[in-house]
mmCIF file of N, CA, C and O in Angstrom:
data_model
loop_
_atom_site.group_PDB
_atom_site.id
_atom_site.type_symbol
_atom_site.label_atom_id
_atom_site.label_comp_id
_atom_site.label_asym_id
_atom_site.label_seq_id
_atom_site.Cartn_x
_atom_site.Cartn_y
_atom_site.Cartn_z
ATOM 1 N N MET A 1 29.498 42.618 -10.139
ATOM 2 C CA MET A 1 29.821 41.334 -9.561
ATOM 3 C C MET A 1 30.751 41.545 -8.371
ATOM 4 O O MET A 1 31.391 42.565 -8.231
ATOM 5 N N ALA A 2 30.842 40.502 -7.582
ATOM 6 C CA ALA A 2 31.696 40.558 -6.406
ATOM 7 C C ALA A 2 33.151 40.393 -6.829
ATOM 8 O O ALA A 2 33.448 39.778 -7.849
ATOM 9 N N PRO A 3 34.091 40.940 -6.039
ATOM 10 C CA PRO A 3 35.499 40.827 -6.421
ATOM 11 C C PRO A 3 36.003 39.386 -6.380
ATOM 12 O O PRO A 3 36.856 39.002 -7.166
ATOM 13 N N ASP A 4 35.503 38.571 -5.481
ATOM 14 C CA ASP A 4 35.932 37.180 -5.382
ATOM 15 C C ASP A 4 34.969 36.320 -6.190
ATOM 16 O O ASP A 4 33.762 36.381 -5.971
ATOM 17 N N PRO A 5 35.446 35.490 -7.147
ATOM 18 C CA PRO A 5 34.527 34.737 -7.991
ATOM 19 C C PRO A 5 33.702 33.701 -7.224
ATOM 20 O O PRO A 5 32.681 33.250 -7.710
ATOM 21 N N GLY A 6 34.090 33.314 -6.016
ATOM 22 C CA GLY A 6 33.343 32.323 -5.264
ATOM 23 C C GLY A 6 32.201 32.927 -4.462
ATOM 24 O O GLY A 6 31.352 32.216 -3.951
ATOM 25 N N LYS A 7 32.153 34.221 -4.310
ATOM 26 C CA LYS A 7 31.122 34.854 -3.494
ATOM 27 C C LYS A 7 30.190 35.676 -4.380
ATOM 28 O O LYS A 7 30.607 36.259 -5.363
ATOM 29 N N TRP A 8 28.938 35.716 -3.977
ATOM 30 C CA TRP A 8 27.956 36.538 -4.676
ATOM 31 C C TRP A 8 27.454 37.604 -3.740
ATOM 32 O O TRP A 8 27.098 37.329 -2.605
ATOM 33 N N GLU A 9 27.418 38.812 -4.167
ATOM 34 C CA GLU A 9 26.771 39.887 -3.427
ATOM 35 C C GLU A 9 25.950 40.715 -4.387
ATOM 36 O O GLU A 9 26.250 40.804 -5.559
ATOM 37 N N ARG A 10 24.918 41.292 -3.827
ATOM 38 C CA ARG A 10 24.044 42.129 -4.645
ATOM 39 C C ARG A 10 24.715 43.490 -4.835
ATOM 40 O O ARG A 10 25.083 44.141 -3.868
ATOM 41 N N MET A 11 24.853 43.885 -6.086
ATOM 42 C CA MET A 11 25.450 45.178 -6.401
ATOM 43 C C MET A 11 24.375 46.010 -7.114
ATOM 44 O O MET A 11 23.720 45.523 -8.018
ATOM 45 N N ALA A 12 24.218 47.229 -6.669
ATOM 46 C CA ALA A 12 23.239 48.107 -7.306
ATOM 47 C C ALA A 12 23.780 48.583 -8.646
ATOM 48 O O ALA A 12 24.937 48.964 -8.755
ATOM 49 N N PHE A 13 22.938 48.520 -9.653
ATOM 50 C CA PHE A 13 23.327 49.025 -10.973
ATOM 51 C C PHE A 13 22.368 50.142 -11.353
ATOM 52 O O PHE A 13 21.179 49.921 -11.533
ATOM 53 N N ILE A 14 22.876 51.327 -11.441
ATOM 54 C CA ILE A 14 22.083 52.466 -11.871
ATOM 55 C C ILE A 14 22.782 53.061 -13.083
ATOM 56 O O ILE A 14 23.920 53.492 -13.003
ATOM 57 N N PRO A 15 22.106 53.062 -14.223
ATOM 58 C CA PRO A 15 22.747 53.607 -15.418
ATOM 59 C C PRO A 15 23.112 55.077 -15.246
ATOM 60 O O PRO A 15 22.489 55.804 -14.476
ATOM 61 N N LYS A 16 24.105 55.493 -15.967
ATOM 62 C CA LYS A 16 24.562 56.872 -15.880
ATOM 63 C C LYS A 16 23.455 57.852 -16.259
ATOM 64 O O LYS A 16 23.394 58.956 -15.741
ATOM 65 N N SER A 17 22.537 57.434 -17.134
ATOM 66 C CA SER A 17 21.482 58.338 -17.581
ATOM 67 C C SER A 17 20.580 58.774 -16.427
ATOM 68 O O SER A 17 19.894 59.764 -16.521
ATOM 69 N N ARG A 18 20.554 58.026 -15.332
ATOM 70 C CA ARG A 18 19.736 58.431 -14.189
ATOM 71 C C ARG A 18 20.343 59.620 -13.459
ATOM 72 O O ARG A 18 19.648 60.349 -12.787
ATOM 73 N N TYR A 19 21.633 59.774 -13.554
ATOM 74 C CA TYR A 19 22.296 60.862 -12.854
ATOM 75 C C TYR A 19 22.318 62.155 -13.664
ATOM 76 O O TYR A 19 22.300 63.226 -13.112
ATOM 77 N N VAL A 20 22.355 62.029 -14.966
ATOM 78 C CA VAL A 20 22.443 63.197 -15.838
ATOM 79 C C VAL A 20 21.106 63.362 -16.561
ATOM 80 O O VAL A 20 20.693 62.469 -17.295
ATOM 81 N N PRO A 21 20.408 64.478 -16.346
ATOM 82 C CA PRO A 21 19.130 64.646 -17.053
ATOM 83 C C PRO A 21 19.350 64.824 -18.551
ATOM 84 O O PRO A 21 20.374 65.336 -19.001
ATOM 85 N N ASP A 22 18.372 64.371 -19.308
ATOM 86 C CA ASP A 22 18.448 64.539 -20.757
ATOM 87 C C ASP A 22 18.342 66.022 -21.100
ATOM 88 O O ASP A 22 17.580 66.752 -20.475
ATOM 89 N N PRO A 23 19.080 66.480 -22.090
ATOM 90 C CA PRO A 23 18.970 67.890 -22.473
ATOM 91 C C PRO A 23 17.593 68.173 -23.067
ATOM 92 O O PRO A 23 17.022 67.314 -23.743
ATOM 93 N N PRO A 24 17.048 69.350 -22.811
ATOM 94 C CA PRO A 24 15.732 69.661 -23.370
ATOM 95 C C PRO A 24 15.803 69.781 -24.888
ATOM 96 O O PRO A 24 16.825 70.178 -25.444
ATOM 97 N N PRO A 25 14.725 69.406 -25.576
ATOM 98 C CA PRO A 25 14.750 69.524 -27.035
ATOM 99 C C PRO A 25 14.837 70.994 -27.442
ATOM 100 O O PRO A 25 14.233 71.864 -26.830
ATOM 101 N N GLU A 26 15.593 71.236 -28.490
ATOM 102 C CA GLU A 26 15.818 72.608 -28.934
ATOM 103 C C GLU A 26 14.645 73.159 -29.737
ATOM 104 O O GLU A 26 14.433 74.353 -29.784
ATOM 105 N N ARG A 27 13.906 72.273 -30.393
ATOM 106 C CA ARG A 27 12.772 72.724 -31.192
ATOM 107 C C ARG A 27 11.706 71.640 -31.167
ATOM 108 O O ARG A 27 11.876 70.608 -30.549
ATOM 109 N N GLU A 28 10.612 71.872 -31.841
ATOM 110 C CA GLU A 28 9.523 70.902 -31.866
ATOM 111 C C GLU A 28 10.024 69.583 -32.441
ATOM 112 O O GLU A 28 10.688 69.560 -33.480
ATOM 113 N N PRO A 29 9.696 68.463 -31.788
ATOM 114 C CA PRO A 29 10.230 67.191 -32.269
ATOM 115 C C PRO A 29 9.644 66.749 -33.607
ATOM 116 O O PRO A 29 10.313 66.107 -34.386
ATOM 117 N N PHE A 30 8.398 67.106 -33.882
ATOM 118 C CA PHE A 30 7.762 66.717 -35.139
ATOM 119 C C PHE A 30 7.158 67.962 -35.778
ATOM 120 O O PHE A 30 5.980 68.258 -35.574
ATOM 121 N N PRO A 31 7.930 68.712 -36.549
ATOM 122 C CA PRO A 31 7.432 69.984 -37.078
ATOM 123 C C PRO A 31 6.208 69.836 -37.974
ATOM 124 O O PRO A 31 5.312 70.664 -37.930
ATOM 125 N N LEU A 32 6.128 68.774 -38.751
ATOM 126 C CA LEU A 32 4.982 68.589 -39.638
ATOM 127 C C LEU A 32 3.712 68.358 -38.819
ATOM 128 O O LEU A 32 2.676 68.983 -39.059
ATOM 129 N N TYR A 33 3.776 67.480 -37.813
ATOM 130 C CA TYR A 33 2.613 67.207 -36.969
ATOM 131 C C TYR A 33 2.223 68.447 -36.172
ATOM 132 O O TYR A 33 1.043 68.763 -36.045
ATOM 133 N N SER A 34 3.211 69.144 -35.618
ATOM 134 C CA SER A 34 2.922 70.340 -34.824
ATOM 135 C C SER A 34 2.220 71.394 -35.667
ATOM 136 O O SER A 34 1.274 72.037 -35.215
ATOM 137 N N SER A 35 2.664 71.567 -36.899
ATOM 138 C CA SER A 35 2.041 72.531 -37.798
ATOM 139 C C SER A 35 0.600 72.120 -38.112
ATOM 140 O O SER A 35 -0.314 72.944 -38.080
ATOM 141 N N LEU A 36 0.387 70.845 -38.395
ATOM 142 C CA LEU A 36 -0.947 70.344 -38.698
ATOM 143 C C LEU A 36 -1.862 70.475 -37.478
ATOM 144 O O LEU A 36 -3.014 70.893 -37.599
ATOM 145 N N ALA A 37 -1.350 70.168 -36.292
ATOM 146 C CA ALA A 37 -2.149 70.277 -35.072
ATOM 147 C C ALA A 37 -2.553 71.730 -34.825
ATOM 148 O O ALA A 37 -3.689 72.005 -34.420
ATOM 149 N N ARG A 38 -1.653 72.664 -35.072
ATOM 150 C CA ARG A 38 -1.988 74.097 -34.918
ATOM 151 C C ARG A 38 -3.103 74.505 -35.876
ATOM 152 O O ARG A 38 -4.039 75.207 -35.509
ATOM 153 N N GLN A 39 -3.004 74.053 -37.137
ATOM 154 C CA GLN A 39 -4.035 74.376 -38.121
ATOM 155 C C GLN A 39 -5.385 73.803 -37.708
ATOM 156 O O GLN A 39 -6.409 74.481 -37.810
ATOM 157 N N TRP A 40 -5.398 72.563 -37.236
ATOM 158 C CA TRP A 40 -6.646 71.934 -36.802
ATOM 159 C C TRP A 40 -7.234 72.667 -35.612
ATOM 160 O O TRP A 40 -8.438 72.878 -35.535
ATOM 161 N N GLU A 41 -6.384 73.055 -34.684
ATOM 162 C CA GLU A 41 -6.871 73.752 -33.487
ATOM 163 C C GLU A 41 -7.474 75.108 -33.859
ATOM 164 O O GLU A 41 -8.520 75.495 -33.347
ATOM 165 N N GLN A 42 -6.833 75.820 -34.767
ATOM 166 C CA GLN A 42 -7.345 77.115 -35.199
ATOM 167 C C GLN A 42 -8.675 76.959 -35.946
ATOM 168 O O GLN A 42 -9.527 77.838 -35.888
ATOM 169 N N ALA A 43 -8.855 75.834 -36.638
ATOM 170 C CA ALA A 43 -10.097 75.596 -37.377
ATOM 171 C C ALA A 43 -11.193 75.026 -36.481
ATOM 172 O O ALA A 43 -12.304 74.797 -36.948
ATOM 173 N N GLY A 44 -10.884 74.769 -35.197
ATOM 174 C CA GLY A 44 -11.879 74.245 -34.271
ATOM 175 C C GLY A 44 -12.052 72.740 -34.356
ATOM 176 O O GLY A 44 -13.043 72.197 -33.877
ATOM 177 N N ARG A 45 -11.101 72.058 -34.964
ATOM 178 C CA ARG A 45 -11.180 70.601 -35.091
ATOM 179 C C ARG A 45 -10.541 69.926 -33.885
ATOM 180 O O ARG A 45 -9.801 70.545 -33.126
ATOM 181 N N VAL A 46 -10.799 68.635 -33.737
ATOM 182 C CA VAL A 46 -10.236 67.857 -32.647
ATOM 183 C C VAL A 46 -8.788 67.505 -32.992
ATOM 184 O O VAL A 46 -8.485 67.091 -34.109
ATOM 185 N N VAL A 47 -7.904 67.672 -32.014
ATOM 186 C CA VAL A 47 -6.491 67.360 -32.189
ATOM 187 C C VAL A 47 -6.171 66.145 -31.322
ATOM 188 O O VAL A 47 -6.528 66.119 -30.141
ATOM 189 N N PRO A 48 -5.538 65.101 -31.863
ATOM 190 C CA PRO A 48 -5.196 63.930 -31.058
ATOM 191 C C PRO A 48 -4.317 64.323 -29.861
ATOM 192 O O PRO A 48 -3.397 65.109 -29.979
ATOM 193 N N GLY A 49 -4.667 63.785 -28.706
ATOM 194 C CA GLY A 49 -3.904 64.063 -27.499
ATOM 195 C C GLY A 49 -4.416 65.254 -26.709
ATOM 196 O O GLY A 49 -3.940 65.510 -25.609
ATOM 197 N N VAL A 50 -5.371 65.984 -27.247
ATOM 198 C CA VAL A 50 -5.944 67.152 -26.568
ATOM 199 C C VAL A 50 -7.376 66.806 -26.182
ATOM 200 O O VAL A 50 -8.113 66.247 -26.998
ATOM 201 N N PRO A 51 -7.786 67.085 -24.931
ATOM 202 C CA PRO A 51 -9.163 66.755 -24.542
ATOM 203 C C PRO A 51 -10.197 67.428 -25.449
ATOM 204 O O PRO A 51 -10.053 68.573 -25.847
ATOM 205 N N ASP A 52 -11.235 66.678 -25.794
ATOM 206 C CA ASP A 52 -12.314 67.170 -26.653
ATOM 207 C C ASP A 52 -13.469 67.599 -25.768
ATOM 208 O O ASP A 52 -14.140 66.760 -25.156
ATOM 209 N N ARG A 53 -13.741 68.889 -25.674
ATOM 210 C CA ARG A 53 -14.785 69.409 -24.785
ATOM 211 C C ARG A 53 -16.173 68.941 -25.206
ATOM 212 O O ARG A 53 -17.015 68.632 -24.379
ATOM 213 N N GLU A 54 -16.431 68.871 -26.493
ATOM 214 C CA GLU A 54 -17.747 68.443 -26.958
ATOM 215 C C GLU A 54 -18.010 66.984 -26.580
ATOM 216 O O GLU A 54 -19.083 66.628 -26.118
ATOM 217 N N TRP A 55 -17.020 66.120 -26.763
ATOM 218 C CA TRP A 55 -17.175 64.712 -26.415
ATOM 219 C C TRP A 55 -17.390 64.553 -24.906
ATOM 220 O O TRP A 55 -18.239 63.767 -24.472
ATOM 221 N N GLU A 56 -16.649 65.301 -24.101
ATOM 222 C CA GLU A 56 -16.816 65.234 -22.650
ATOM 223 C C GLU A 56 -18.227 65.678 -22.248
ATOM 224 O O GLU A 56 -18.847 65.075 -21.377
ATOM 225 N N ARG A 57 -18.748 66.714 -22.887
ATOM 226 C CA ARG A 57 -20.110 67.173 -22.586
ATOM 227 C C ARG A 57 -21.131 66.110 -22.963
ATOM 228 O O ARG A 57 -22.065 65.820 -22.208
ATOM 229 N N LEU A 58 -20.945 65.492 -24.130
ATOM 230 C CA LEU A 58 -21.877 64.443 -24.552
ATOM 231 C C LEU A 58 -21.837 63.247 -23.603
ATOM 232 O O LEU A 58 -22.868 62.637 -23.309
ATOM 233 N N MET A 59 -20.685 62.890 -23.108
ATOM 234 C CA MET A 59 -20.566 61.747 -22.215
ATOM 235 C C MET A 59 -21.142 62.027 -20.831
ATOM 236 O O MET A 59 -21.515 61.109 -20.118
ATOM 237 N N ARG A 60 -21.228 63.295 -20.430
ATOM 238 C CA ARG A 60 -21.788 63.649 -19.123
ATOM 239 C C ARG A 60 -23.316 63.635 -19.128
ATOM 240 O O ARG A 60 -23.926 63.481 -18.074
ATOM 241 N N THR A 61 -23.933 63.813 -20.287
ATOM 242 C CA THR A 61 -25.403 63.872 -20.330
ATOM 243 C C THR A 61 -25.975 62.467 -20.255
ATOM 244 O O THR A 61 -25.413 61.514 -20.819
ATOM 245 N N PRO A 62 -27.113 62.290 -19.575
ATOM 246 C CA PRO A 62 -27.727 60.963 -19.481
ATOM 247 C C PRO A 62 -28.251 60.493 -20.847
ATOM 248 O O PRO A 62 -28.655 61.300 -21.685
ATOM 249 N N ILE A 63 -28.272 59.193 -21.030
ATOM 250 C CA ILE A 63 -28.708 58.632 -22.309
ATOM 251 C C ILE A 63 -30.227 58.728 -22.450
ATOM 252 O O ILE A 63 -30.732 59.138 -23.478
ATOM 253 N N TRP A 64 -30.937 58.340 -21.400
ATOM 254 C CA TRP A 64 -32.402 58.317 -21.448
ATOM 255 C C TRP A 64 -32.954 59.555 -20.744
ATOM 256 O O TRP A 64 -32.500 59.910 -19.672
ATOM 257 N N PRO A 65 -33.948 60.199 -21.345
ATOM 258 C CA PRO A 65 -34.560 61.350 -20.663
ATOM 259 C C PRO A 65 -35.355 60.881 -19.446
ATOM 260 O O PRO A 65 -35.874 59.785 -19.404
ATOM 261 N N ARG A 66 -35.452 61.725 -18.454
ATOM 262 C CA ARG A 66 -36.187 61.364 -17.227
ATOM 263 C C ARG A 66 -37.549 61.974 -17.214
ATOM 264 O O ARG A 66 -37.916 62.887 -17.735
#
């Protein structure tokens, strides 16, 4: 706010978090999910959040034969 209560001026507000970067996580944020995702990937299964090559190939092929 402005120093004088009768006047209004625009004041920029930037939270302190914008100046200081967040510290990097020390370990996996979800160890149970990460472990399960690794097991699925090793077994050749689809993992949420990872592109599925088979689905992409199927979507690229035309529906009707020419």
